[in-house]
Amino acid sequence: MLVVQLGMLTPHNMQARNMMEQTLLLIKPNAVKNHHVGQIISMIESKGYIIRNIQSFRFSKERAEEFYEMHKGKDFFARLIQFMISHTTVALLLEKNNAIEDLRELIGDADPDKQLPGTIRYIFANGVTENAVHASDSKENAKREIRLIFA
Ligand code: ADP
């Protein structure tokens, strides 16, 4: 106990530190326009996420297309980009144990028919495109997206 209080690394707290993860949350244009930023951040903070960085900006077409490059060629791509450049986005760099998986669960599904009550999208989405938030879906994508937004 004394060892932990002094901040020394024991096998137990080393494991806890290793589990700390960073992920990216975007509060998308419809949620910003509808003044839901504060409520969404409150939901995030109540789940124990630490906000390591926060930024408010408007996507250019080029930057939005780079961010969503994995969806290039899909039928909803043009609509998605038009929406993402339509108004301000608020980006948060978040940290917590198991942050990536837990945040995906908290935001809920992109498909309105699959959204569970209590999830951020269930509460704040205005349809499948204007779905209020984005959260990184893997370690690899979190790294890439954090670099794109906060580099
Ligand atoms: P997620 O945001 O949950 O990771 P996807 O990566 O599948 O979902 O899609 C990225 C974004 O593209 C979604 O959040 C949504 O804004 C938009 N989108 C996805 N599927 C559709 C669709 N069928 N029609 C319109 N927009 C869509």
Short mmCIF file of N, CA and C in Angstrom, two decimals, residues 4 14 16 36 42 47 51 67 80 92 102 108 117 127 129 136 138 140 149:
data_model
loop_
_atom_site.label_atom_id
_atom_site.label_comp_id
_atom_site.label_asym_id
_atom_site.label_seq_id
_atom_site.Cartn_x
_atom_site.Cartn_y
_atom_site.Cartn_z
N VAL A 4 2.52 1.97 -3.30
CA VAL A 4 1.64 2.58 -4.30
C VAL A 4 1.48 4.07 -4.02
N MET A 14 1.42 -0.98 -12.68
CA MET A 14 2.00 -0.94 -14.04
C MET A 14 0.97 -1.42 -15.04
N ALA A 16 -2.27 -1.27 -14.65
CA ALA A 16 -3.32 -0.25 -14.77
C ALA A 16 -2.88 0.83 -15.75
N HIS A 36 -25.66 21.15 -28.33
CA HIS A 36 -25.58 19.95 -27.48
C HIS A 36 -24.17 19.63 -27.01
N SER A 42 -20.65 16.52 -20.80
CA SER A 42 -21.06 16.06 -19.45
C SER A 42 -21.20 14.55 -19.41
N LYS A 47 -18.50 9.51 -17.31
CA LYS A 47 -18.01 8.14 -17.49
C LYS A 47 -16.52 8.03 -17.17
N ILE A 51 -10.18 14.71 -20.39
CA ILE A 51 -10.05 15.48 -21.64
C ILE A 51 -8.62 16.00 -21.72
N PHE A 67 -10.07 12.55 -43.62
CA PHE A 67 -10.51 11.91 -42.37
C PHE A 67 -11.36 10.68 -42.65
N LEU A 80 -21.99 12.70 -46.66
CA LEU A 80 -21.23 12.76 -45.41
C LEU A 80 -20.28 13.96 -45.41
N LEU A 92 -12.36 16.20 -29.31
CA LEU A 92 -11.81 15.96 -27.97
C LEU A 92 -10.85 14.78 -28.01
N ASP A 102 -15.02 1.40 -24.94
CA ASP A 102 -16.07 1.97 -24.08
C ASP A 102 -16.75 3.16 -24.76
N GLY A 108 -23.02 4.59 -29.42
CA GLY A 108 -24.06 3.80 -30.06
C GLY A 108 -23.86 3.65 -31.55
N PRO A 117 -31.25 2.98 -26.22
CA PRO A 117 -31.58 4.13 -25.38
C PRO A 117 -30.43 4.47 -24.43
N GLY A 127 -30.60 11.41 -37.66
CA GLY A 127 -30.58 10.54 -38.82
C GLY A 127 -29.24 9.85 -38.96
N THR A 129 -26.81 10.08 -41.24
CA THR A 129 -25.64 10.91 -41.55
C THR A 129 -25.37 11.89 -40.42
N SER A 136 -13.35 6.97 -32.61
CA SER A 136 -12.42 6.02 -33.25
C SER A 136 -12.84 4.59 -32.94
N SER A 138 -10.82 1.70 -33.54
CA SER A 138 -9.73 0.75 -33.29
C SER A 138 -8.50 1.54 -32.84
N GLU A 140 -5.57 1.47 -34.13
CA GLU A 140 -4.91 1.98 -35.34
C GLU A 140 -5.60 3.27 -35.83
N ILE A 149 -6.13 15.28 -36.48
CA ILE A 149 -6.84 16.41 -35.87
C ILE A 149 -5.93 17.26 -34.97
#
